[in-house]
Amino acid sequence: MQRRSFLKKAGLGLAAGAVAAPVIVNAQAPAAGLPTISWRMAASWPKSLDTLYGGAEHIAKRVSEASGGKFTIKVFAAGEIVGALQVLDAVQNGTVECGHTAGYYYFGKDPTFAFGTSIPFGLNARQQYAWMYHGGGLELMREFYKDYNIINFQAGNTGTQMGGWFRKEIKTVADLKGLKFRMGGTAGLVLAKLGVVPQQIAVGDIYPSLEKGTIDAAEWVGPYDDEKLGFYKVAKHYYYPGWWEGGPGLDLLIGTKAWESLPKEYQAILQAACAEAYIWMLSKYDAVNPPALKRLLANGVKLLPFPNDVMAACYKASEETYAEIASKNAKFKKVYEPWKKFRDEQIQWFSIAEARFDNFMVSTQRSSQKKAAAKK
Ligand code: CA
């Protein structure tokens, strides 16, 4: 930048520079040939969430750095250009060039959107990326998104989420009846079968709804975000896991026209920034969640696993829901069938080395903690 502005100040345009200083021009030629492009990105997140909004900003920062400041993306938080749940429309209409969001927010238009994020009892964060980039998922989702004039990339992941905040304990399946529960994505279709009254509420409205008692329970992501949003102040029972979000991928949605107008160098930069954002966000969550959980527990939060029979009933309801949607929706079926095959193979594969390793480490840590406690 400095050298370029010096050339400008010195009255040396690039063409003039080519005559006067061929060495410098050769070094600058590739970048100099690329246009200056400014994009706008609508995000579904408030600025206060430095995990999710931070992921959107990370993409913008890396794109600018890698293009020498020639390709810039200005990120707008939820509500600045469009609401948290209108990002897809804004990209589709060309209001913004791109949007950072969760595809499953738009499951009301078509439940197929949810595969880009997660569906209940689906993939974990690694499996989601594996499906997308090596398991045929991206091709299937790109074909689906074509009808919306959008090209999609995975651009973040939260890891397995928590099950959320409940005013009352959930001891049996019957406790779900009539429960007004805010949750993300297609989980609402599943839980409705068990009597839950699902609520899709944008992030900024969750706390007031839970505080007023308009809803009985709410989930967002996990300890770090949930602590910031303050849910523990109004509902003390913190359940796990968020079985509807085993490893939800966040999407960068780009208008096809905007994407095609980018030089291939900028396309490559943006693609790389999205891949980096995926691991940046996931690793950030993994680092910041454990201390946040400790703080929540110190504040009197009651940590509880969903009972097995509740999980089993939800699993059964999920499988029924998918079969019903697939029987009516050819687009969903086209993605669901290979997705399910991939998931089932992944469960088998992860059950071998990964699960044995994790389970051994957990049980060893627990038994040494018990021994240490007994000595005291
Ligand atoms: Ca969630």
CSV table of C-alpha atoms and ligand atoms in Angstrom, one decimal:
chain,number,residue,atom,x,y,z
A,1,MET,CA,0.0,0.0,0.0
A,2,GLN,CA,2.7,2.4,1.0
A,3,ARG,CA,4.7,1.8,-2.1
A,4,ARG,CA,1.6,2.2,-4.3
A,5,SER,CA,0.6,5.5,-2.7
A,6,PHE,CA,4.2,6.7,-3.1
A,7,LEU,CA,3.9,5.9,-6.8
A,8,LYS,CA,0.6,7.8,-7.0
A,9,LYS,CA,2.0,10.8,-5.1
A,10,ALA,CA,5.1,10.8,-7.4
A,11,GLY,CA,2.7,11.0,-10.3
A,12,LEU,CA,3.7,7.6,-11.6
A,13,GLY,CA,0.6,5.9,-12.8
A,14,LEU,CA,1.0,2.2,-13.5
A,15,ALA,CA,1.6,2.7,-17.2
A,16,ALA,CA,4.2,5.3,-16.5
A,17,GLY,CA,5.7,3.1,-13.9
A,18,ALA,CA,6.1,0.3,-16.4
A,19,VAL,CA,8.5,2.5,-18.4
A,20,ALA,CA,10.3,4.1,-15.4
A,21,ALA,CA,10.7,1.1,-13.1
A,22,PRO,CA,10.0,-2.2,-14.8
A,23,VAL,CA,11.2,-4.3,-11.8
A,24,ILE,CA,8.6,-2.8,-9.5
A,25,VAL,CA,5.9,-3.1,-12.1
A,26,ASN,CA,6.7,-6.8,-12.6
A,27,ALA,CA,6.4,-7.4,-8.9
A,28,GLN,CA,3.1,-5.6,-8.8
A,29,ALA,CA,1.6,-6.7,-12.0
A,30,PRO,CA,-0.7,-9.5,-10.8
A,31,ALA,CA,-2.3,-7.4,-8.1
A,32,ALA,CA,-2.4,-4.3,-10.1
A,33,GLY,CA,-4.4,-6.1,-12.8
A,34,LEU,CA,-7.2,-7.0,-10.3
A,35,PRO,CA,-10.1,-4.7,-9.7
A,36,THR,CA,-11.1,-3.0,-6.5
A,37,ILE,CA,-14.3,-4.6,-5.2
A,38,SER,CA,-16.4,-3.7,-2.2
A,39,TRP,CA,-19.1,-6.1,-1.0
A,40,ARG,CA,-21.6,-6.1,1.8
A,41,MET,CA,-22.2,-9.1,4.0
A,42,ALA,CA,-25.4,-9.4,6.1
A,43,ALA,CA,-24.9,-11.6,9.1
A,44,SER,CA,-27.5,-13.3,11.2
A,45,TRP,CA,-25.6,-12.5,14.4
A,46,PRO,CA,-25.3,-9.6,16.8
A,47,LYS,CA,-21.9,-8.0,17.2
A,48,SER,CA,-21.8,-9.1,20.9
A,49,LEU,CA,-21.3,-12.7,19.8
A,50,ASP,CA,-17.6,-12.7,18.9
A,51,THR,CA,-17.8,-16.4,18.0
A,52,LEU,CA,-20.5,-16.2,15.2
A,53,TYR,CA,-20.2,-12.6,14.2
A,54,GLY,CA,-16.5,-13.0,14.8
A,55,GLY,CA,-16.6,-15.8,12.1
A,56,ALA,CA,-18.2,-13.4,9.6
A,57,GLU,CA,-15.6,-10.7,10.4
A,58,HIS,CA,-12.8,-13.2,10.1
A,59,ILE,CA,-13.8,-13.9,6.5
A,60,ALA,CA,-13.8,-10.2,5.7
A,61,LYS,CA,-10.5,-9.6,7.4
A,62,ARG,CA,-8.7,-12.4,5.6
A,63,VAL,CA,-10.2,-11.5,2.2
A,64,SER,CA,-8.9,-8.0,2.6
A,65,GLU,CA,-5.4,-9.1,3.8
A,66,ALA,CA,-5.0,-11.7,1.0
A,67,SER,CA,-6.1,-9.3,-1.7
A,68,GLY,CA,-3.8,-6.4,-0.5
A,69,GLY,CA,-6.9,-4.5,0.5
A,70,LYS,CA,-8.4,-4.6,-3.0
A,71,PHE,CA,-11.3,-6.9,-2.2
A,72,THR,CA,-13.2,-5.7,0.9
A,73,ILE,CA,-16.3,-7.0,2.5
A,74,LYS,CA,-18.2,-4.9,5.0
A,75,VAL,CA,-20.0,-7.0,7.6
A,76,PHE,CA,-23.4,-5.9,8.9
A,77,ALA,CA,-24.8,-7.3,12.1
A,78,ALA,CA,-28.4,-8.7,12.4
A,79,GLY,CA,-30.9,-5.8,12.0
A,80,GLU,CA,-28.4,-3.4,10.4
A,81,ILE,CA,-29.5,-4.1,6.8
A,82,VAL,CA,-31.9,-7.0,7.3
A,83,GLY,CA,-33.2,-9.0,10.3
A,84,ALA,CA,-31.3,-12.1,11.5
A,85,LEU,CA,-33.7,-14.5,9.7
A,86,GLN,CA,-33.9,-12.5,6.4
A,87,VAL,CA,-30.3,-13.0,5.2
A,88,LEU,CA,-31.2,-15.6,2.6
A,89,ASP,CA,-33.8,-13.3,1.0
A,90,ALA,CA,-31.3,-10.4,1.0
A,91,VAL,CA,-28.7,-12.4,-0.9
A,92,GLN,CA,-31.3,-13.8,-3.3
A,93,ASN,CA,-32.7,-10.4,-4.0
A,94,GLY,CA,-29.2,-8.9,-4.5
A,95,THR,CA,-29.7,-6.4,-1.6
A,96,VAL,CA,-26.3,-7.7,-0.4
A,97,GLU,CA,-23.6,-9.7,-2.3
A,98,CYS,CA,-23.3,-12.3,0.5
A,99,GLY,CA,-24.6,-13.3,3.9
A,100,HIS,CA,-23.3,-15.3,6.9
A,101,THR,CA,-26.1,-17.3,8.3
A,102,ALA,CA,-27.5,-20.8,9.2
A,103,GLY,CA,-29.3,-22.4,6.3
A,104,TYR,CA,-31.7,-24.1,8.6
A,105,TYR,CA,-33.3,-20.8,9.5
A,106,TYR,CA,-35.0,-21.1,6.1
A,107,PHE,CA,-36.5,-24.6,6.6
A,108,GLY,CA,-40.0,-23.0,6.4
A,109,LYS,CA,-39.3,-22.3,2.7
A,110,ASP,CA,-37.9,-25.8,2.2
A,111,PRO,CA,-36.5,-28.2,4.9
A,112,THR,CA,-33.7,-29.1,2.4
A,113,PHE,CA,-31.9,-25.9,3.5
A,114,ALA,CA,-31.2,-27.5,6.9
A,115,PHE,CA,-28.7,-30.0,5.5
A,116,GLY,CA,-26.2,-27.2,5.1
A,117,THR,CA,-26.4,-26.6,8.9
A,118,SER,CA,-27.7,-29.7,10.6
A,119,ILE,CA,-30.8,-31.8,11.1
A,120,PRO,CA,-31.6,-33.7,14.3
A,121,PHE,CA,-29.4,-36.7,15.0
A,122,GLY,CA,-27.2,-35.7,12.1
A,123,LEU,CA,-23.5,-35.1,11.7
A,124,ASN,CA,-20.9,-33.8,14.1
A,125,ALA,CA,-18.6,-30.9,13.0
A,126,ARG,CA,-16.0,-33.1,11.4
A,127,GLN,CA,-18.5,-35.3,9.7
A,128,GLN,CA,-20.4,-32.3,8.4
A,129,TYR,CA,-17.2,-31.0,6.7
A,130,ALA,CA,-16.4,-34.4,5.5
A,131,TRP,CA,-19.8,-34.8,3.9
A,132,MET,CA,-19.7,-31.4,2.3
A,133,TYR,CA,-16.2,-31.4,0.9
A,134,HIS,CA,-15.5,-35.1,0.4
A,135,GLY,CA,-18.9,-36.9,0.6
A,136,GLY,CA,-20.8,-35.2,-2.2
A,137,GLY,CA,-22.7,-32.8,0.1
A,138,LEU,CA,-21.5,-29.6,-1.5
A,139,GLU,CA,-22.6,-30.8,-5.0
A,140,LEU,CA,-26.0,-31.7,-3.8
A,141,MET,CA,-26.5,-28.4,-1.9
A,142,ARG,CA,-25.2,-26.3,-4.8
A,143,GLU,CA,-27.7,-27.9,-7.0
A,144,PHE,CA,-30.4,-27.1,-4.5
A,145,TYR,CA,-29.3,-23.5,-4.0
A,146,LYS,CA,-29.3,-23.0,-7.8
A,147,ASP,CA,-33.0,-22.3,-7.7
A,148,TYR,CA,-32.3,-19.4,-5.3
A,149,ASN,CA,-29.4,-18.0,-7.5
A,150,ILE,CA,-27.1,-18.6,-4.6
A,151,ILE,CA,-23.8,-20.4,-4.3
A,152,ASN,CA,-23.0,-21.7,-0.8
A,153,PHE,CA,-19.9,-22.4,1.3
A,154,GLN,CA,-19.4,-23.8,4.8
A,155,ALA,CA,-18.1,-20.9,6.8
A,156,GLY,CA,-18.1,-21.8,10.5
A,157,ASN,CA,-19.3,-24.5,13.0
A,158,THR,CA,-20.2,-24.4,16.6
A,159,GLY,CA,-19.4,-28.0,17.5
A,160,THR,CA,-22.1,-30.1,19.3
A,161,GLN,CA,-24.4,-27.7,21.0
A,162,MET,CA,-26.1,-27.7,24.4
A,163,GLY,CA,-29.7,-28.6,24.7
A,164,GLY,CA,-30.7,-25.3,26.2
A,165,TRP,CA,-32.3,-23.7,29.2
A,166,PHE,CA,-35.4,-24.9,30.8
A,167,ARG,CA,-37.4,-23.4,33.7
A,168,LYS,CA,-38.6,-26.9,34.8
A,169,GLU,CA,-36.9,-30.3,34.7
A,170,ILE,CA,-37.6,-32.6,31.8
A,171,LYS,CA,-37.9,-36.0,33.4
A,172,THR,CA,-40.1,-37.9,30.9
A,173,VAL,CA,-41.4,-37.6,27.4
A,174,ALA,CA,-44.7,-36.3,28.9
A,175,ASP,CA,-42.9,-33.2,30.2
A,176,LEU,CA,-42.4,-32.0,26.6
A,177,LYS,CA,-46.2,-31.6,26.2
A,178,GLY,CA,-47.2,-28.0,25.7
A,179,LEU,CA,-43.6,-26.8,26.3
A,180,LYS,CA,-43.0,-23.5,24.4
A,181,PHE,CA,-39.4,-24.0,23.3
A,182,ARG,CA,-37.2,-21.8,21.2
A,183,MET,CA,-34.8,-23.9,19.1
A,184,GLY,CA,-33.0,-23.8,15.8
A,185,GLY,CA,-34.0,-25.4,12.6
A,186,THR,CA,-36.0,-28.6,11.8
A,187,ALA,CA,-35.9,-29.7,15.4
A,188,GLY,CA,-39.3,-28.0,15.7
A,189,LEU,CA,-40.9,-30.3,13.2
A,190,VAL,CA,-39.6,-33.3,15.3
A,191,LEU,CA,-40.5,-31.9,18.7
A,192,ALA,CA,-44.0,-30.9,17.6
A,193,LYS,CA,-44.7,-34.6,17.3
A,194,LEU,CA,-44.1,-35.0,21.0
A,195,GLY,CA,-46.3,-32.0,21.9
A,196,VAL,CA,-43.7,-29.2,22.0
A,197,VAL,CA,-44.8,-25.8,20.7
A,198,PRO,CA,-41.7,-24.9,18.7
A,199,GLN,CA,-40.7,-21.2,18.5
A,200,GLN,CA,-38.3,-19.8,15.9
A,201,ILE,CA,-37.1,-16.6,17.5
A,202,ALA,CA,-34.1,-14.4,16.4
A,203,VAL,CA,-31.3,-14.3,18.9
A,204,GLY,CA,-32.0,-10.8,20.2
A,205,ASP,CA,-35.5,-11.7,21.2
A,206,ILE,CA,-34.8,-14.9,23.1
A,207,TYR,CA,-33.9,-13.5,26.5
A,208,PRO,CA,-36.9,-11.2,26.8
A,209,SER,CA,-39.2,-14.0,25.8
A,210,LEU,CA,-37.7,-16.3,28.4
A,211,GLU,CA,-37.7,-13.7,31.0
A,212,LYS,CA,-41.4,-12.8,30.5
A,213,GLY,CA,-42.4,-16.4,30.4
A,214,THR,CA,-43.7,-16.1,26.8
A,215,ILE,CA,-41.6,-19.2,26.2
A,216,ASP,CA,-40.7,-22.0,28.7
A,217,ALA,CA,-37.3,-23.0,27.4
A,218,ALA,CA,-34.7,-21.8,24.9
A,219,GLU,CA,-31.5,-23.0,23.3
A,220,TRP,CA,-28.9,-21.0,21.5
A,221,VAL,CA,-25.4,-22.6,21.1
A,222,GLY,CA,-23.3,-23.4,24.2
A,223,PRO,CA,-21.8,-22.1,27.4
A,224,TYR,CA,-19.8,-19.2,26.0
A,225,ASP,CA,-22.6,-17.6,23.9
A,226,ASP,CA,-25.4,-18.6,26.3
A,227,GLU,CA,-23.6,-17.0,29.2
A,228,LYS,CA,-23.3,-13.7,27.3
A,229,LEU,CA,-27.0,-13.8,26.4
A,230,GLY,CA,-27.8,-14.3,30.1
A,231,PHE,CA,-30.2,-17.2,29.9
A,232,TYR,CA,-29.0,-18.6,33.3
A,233,LYS,CA,-30.6,-15.6,35.0
A,234,VAL,CA,-34.1,-16.7,34.1
A,235,ALA,CA,-33.9,-20.5,33.6
A,236,LYS,CA,-31.6,-22.7,35.7
A,237,HIS,CA,-31.7,-26.1,34.2
A,238,TYR,CA,-29.1,-26.5,31.5
A,239,TYR,CA,-29.6,-29.6,29.4
A,240,TYR,CA,-27.3,-31.5,27.0
A,241,PRO,CA,-26.8,-32.4,24.3
A,242,GLY,CA,-28.5,-30.4,21.6
A,243,TRP,CA,-29.2,-33.5,19.6
A,244,TRP,CA,-30.6,-31.4,16.8
A,245,GLU,CA,-27.3,-29.7,16.3
A,246,GLY,CA,-24.5,-32.4,16.5
A,247,GLY,CA,-22.2,-30.1,14.5
A,248,PRO,CA,-24.1,-27.3,12.7
A,249,GLY,CA,-22.3,-25.7,9.8
A,250,LEU,CA,-22.7,-22.0,9.2
A,251,ASP,CA,-23.1,-20.9,5.6
A,252,LEU,CA,-21.7,-18.1,3.6
A,253,LEU,CA,-24.3,-17.6,0.9
A,254,ILE,CA,-23.2,-15.6,-2.2
A,255,GLY,CA,-25.4,-14.3,-5.0
A,256,THR,CA,-24.5,-16.3,-8.1
A,257,LYS,CA,-24.1,-13.0,-10.2
A,258,ALA,CA,-21.8,-11.5,-7.6
A,259,TRP,CA,-19.8,-14.7,-7.4
A,260,GLU,CA,-19.4,-14.9,-11.2
A,261,SER,CA,-18.4,-11.3,-11.4
A,262,LEU,CA,-15.3,-12.0,-9.1
A,263,PRO,CA,-11.9,-12.6,-10.7
A,264,LYS,CA,-10.9,-16.2,-10.1
A,265,GLU,CA,-8.2,-15.0,-7.7
A,266,TYR,CA,-10.8,-13.4,-5.5
A,267,GLN,CA,-13.0,-16.5,-5.7
A,268,ALA,CA,-10.0,-18.6,-4.5
A,269,ILE,CA,-9.3,-16.1,-1.7
A,270,LEU,CA,-12.9,-16.1,-0.5
A,271,GLN,CA,-13.2,-19.9,-0.7
A,272,ALA,CA,-10.0,-20.2,1.5
A,273,ALA,CA,-11.3,-17.6,4.0
A,274,CYS,CA,-14.5,-19.6,4.4
A,275,ALA,CA,-12.5,-22.8,5.1
A,276,GLU,CA,-10.4,-20.9,7.6
A,277,ALA,CA,-13.5,-19.5,9.3
A,278,TYR,CA,-14.9,-23.0,9.8
A,279,ILE,CA,-11.9,-24.1,11.8
A,280,TRP,CA,-11.4,-20.7,13.4
A,281,MET,CA,-14.9,-20.7,14.8
A,282,LEU,CA,-14.9,-24.3,15.9
A,283,SER,CA,-11.6,-24.1,17.7
A,284,LYS,CA,-12.6,-20.8,19.3
A,285,TYR,CA,-15.8,-22.4,20.7
A,286,ASP,CA,-13.8,-25.4,22.0
A,287,ALA,CA,-11.3,-23.1,23.8
A,288,VAL,CA,-13.8,-20.7,25.3
A,289,ASN,CA,-16.7,-23.1,26.3
A,290,PRO,CA,-15.0,-25.0,29.2
A,291,PRO,CA,-14.2,-21.9,31.3
A,292,ALA,CA,-17.7,-20.4,30.5
A,293,LEU,CA,-19.3,-23.6,31.7
A,294,LYS,CA,-17.3,-23.4,35.0
A,295,ARG,CA,-18.5,-19.9,35.6
A,296,LEU,CA,-22.1,-20.9,34.8
A,297,LEU,CA,-21.9,-23.8,37.3
A,298,ALA,CA,-20.5,-21.4,39.9
A,299,ASN,CA,-23.6,-19.3,39.3
A,300,GLY,CA,-25.9,-22.1,40.4
A,301,VAL,CA,-26.7,-23.5,37.0
A,302,LYS,CA,-28.0,-27.2,37.2
A,303,LEU,CA,-26.3,-29.2,34.4
A,304,LEU,CA,-28.4,-32.2,33.3
A,305,PRO,CA,-28.4,-34.7,30.5
A,306,PHE,CA,-31.6,-35.3,28.6
A,307,PRO,CA,-33.0,-38.7,29.9
A,308,ASN,CA,-32.3,-41.6,27.5
A,309,ASP,CA,-36.0,-42.3,26.9
A,310,VAL,CA,-36.6,-38.7,25.9
A,311,MET,CA,-33.6,-38.9,23.5
A,312,ALA,CA,-34.9,-42.2,22.1
A,313,ALA,CA,-38.4,-40.8,21.5
A,314,CYS,CA,-36.9,-37.7,19.8
A,315,TYR,CA,-34.8,-40.0,17.6
A,316,LYS,CA,-37.8,-42.0,16.6
A,317,ALA,CA,-39.8,-38.9,15.8
A,318,SER,CA,-36.9,-37.6,13.7
A,319,GLU,CA,-36.7,-40.7,11.6
A,320,GLU,CA,-40.5,-40.5,11.0
A,321,THR,CA,-40.3,-36.8,10.2
A,322,TYR,CA,-37.6,-37.4,7.5
A,323,ALA,CA,-39.5,-40.2,6.0
A,324,GLU,CA,-42.6,-38.0,5.8
A,325,ILE,CA,-40.8,-35.0,4.3
A,326,ALA,CA,-39.0,-37.3,1.8
A,327,SER,CA,-42.3,-38.8,0.6
A,328,LYS,CA,-43.6,-35.4,-0.4
A,329,ASN,CA,-40.4,-33.4,-1.2
A,330,ALA,CA,-38.2,-34.7,-4.0
A,331,LYS,CA,-35.5,-32.2,-3.4
A,332,PHE,CA,-35.2,-33.2,0.3
A,333,LYS,CA,-35.3,-36.9,-0.7
A,334,LYS,CA,-32.4,-36.4,-3.2
A,335,VAL,CA,-30.2,-35.0,-0.5
A,336,TYR,CA,-31.5,-37.1,2.4
A,337,GLU,CA,-30.9,-40.5,1.0
A,338,PRO,CA,-27.1,-40.2,0.3
A,339,TRP,CA,-26.7,-38.0,3.4
A,340,LYS,CA,-28.2,-40.8,5.6
A,341,LYS,CA,-25.9,-43.4,4.0
A,342,PHE,CA,-22.9,-41.2,4.7
A,343,ARG,CA,-24.1,-40.5,8.3
A,344,ASP,CA,-24.5,-44.2,9.0
A,345,GLU,CA,-21.0,-45.0,7.7
A,346,GLN,CA,-19.6,-42.2,9.8
A,347,ILE,CA,-21.3,-43.5,13.0
A,348,GLN,CA,-19.7,-46.9,12.4
A,349,TRP,CA,-16.3,-45.4,11.6
A,350,PHE,CA,-16.3,-43.0,14.6
A,351,SER,CA,-17.4,-45.9,16.9
A,352,ILE,CA,-14.0,-47.6,16.4
A,353,ALA,CA,-10.9,-45.5,17.1
A,354,GLU,CA,-12.5,-42.2,17.9
A,355,ALA,CA,-15.1,-43.4,20.4
A,356,ARG,CA,-12.8,-45.9,22.1
A,357,PHE,CA,-10.2,-43.2,22.6
A,358,ASP,CA,-12.6,-40.6,23.9
A,359,ASN,CA,-14.4,-43.0,26.2
A,360,PHE,CA,-11.1,-44.3,27.6
A,361,MET,CA,-9.8,-40.7,28.3
A,362,VAL,CA,-13.1,-39.7,30.0
A,363,SER,CA,-13.3,-42.8,32.2
A,364,THR,CA,-9.6,-42.5,33.1
A,365,GLN,CA,-10.0,-38.8,34.1
A,366,ARG,CA,-13.1,-39.6,36.1
A,367,SER,CA,-11.5,-42.4,38.0
A,368,SER,CA,-8.4,-40.4,38.9
A,369,GLN,CA,-10.6,-37.5,40.0
A,370,LYS,CA,-12.5,-39.9,42.2
A,371,LYS,CA,-9.3,-41.2,43.7
A,372,ALA,CA,-8.1,-37.7,44.4
A,373,ALA,CA,-11.4,-36.7,46.0
A,374,ALA,CA,-11.3,-39.9,48.3
A,375,LYS,CA,-7.8,-38.9,49.5
A,376,LYS,CA,-8.9,-35.5,50.7
B,1,CA,CA,-28.9,-23.9,18.5
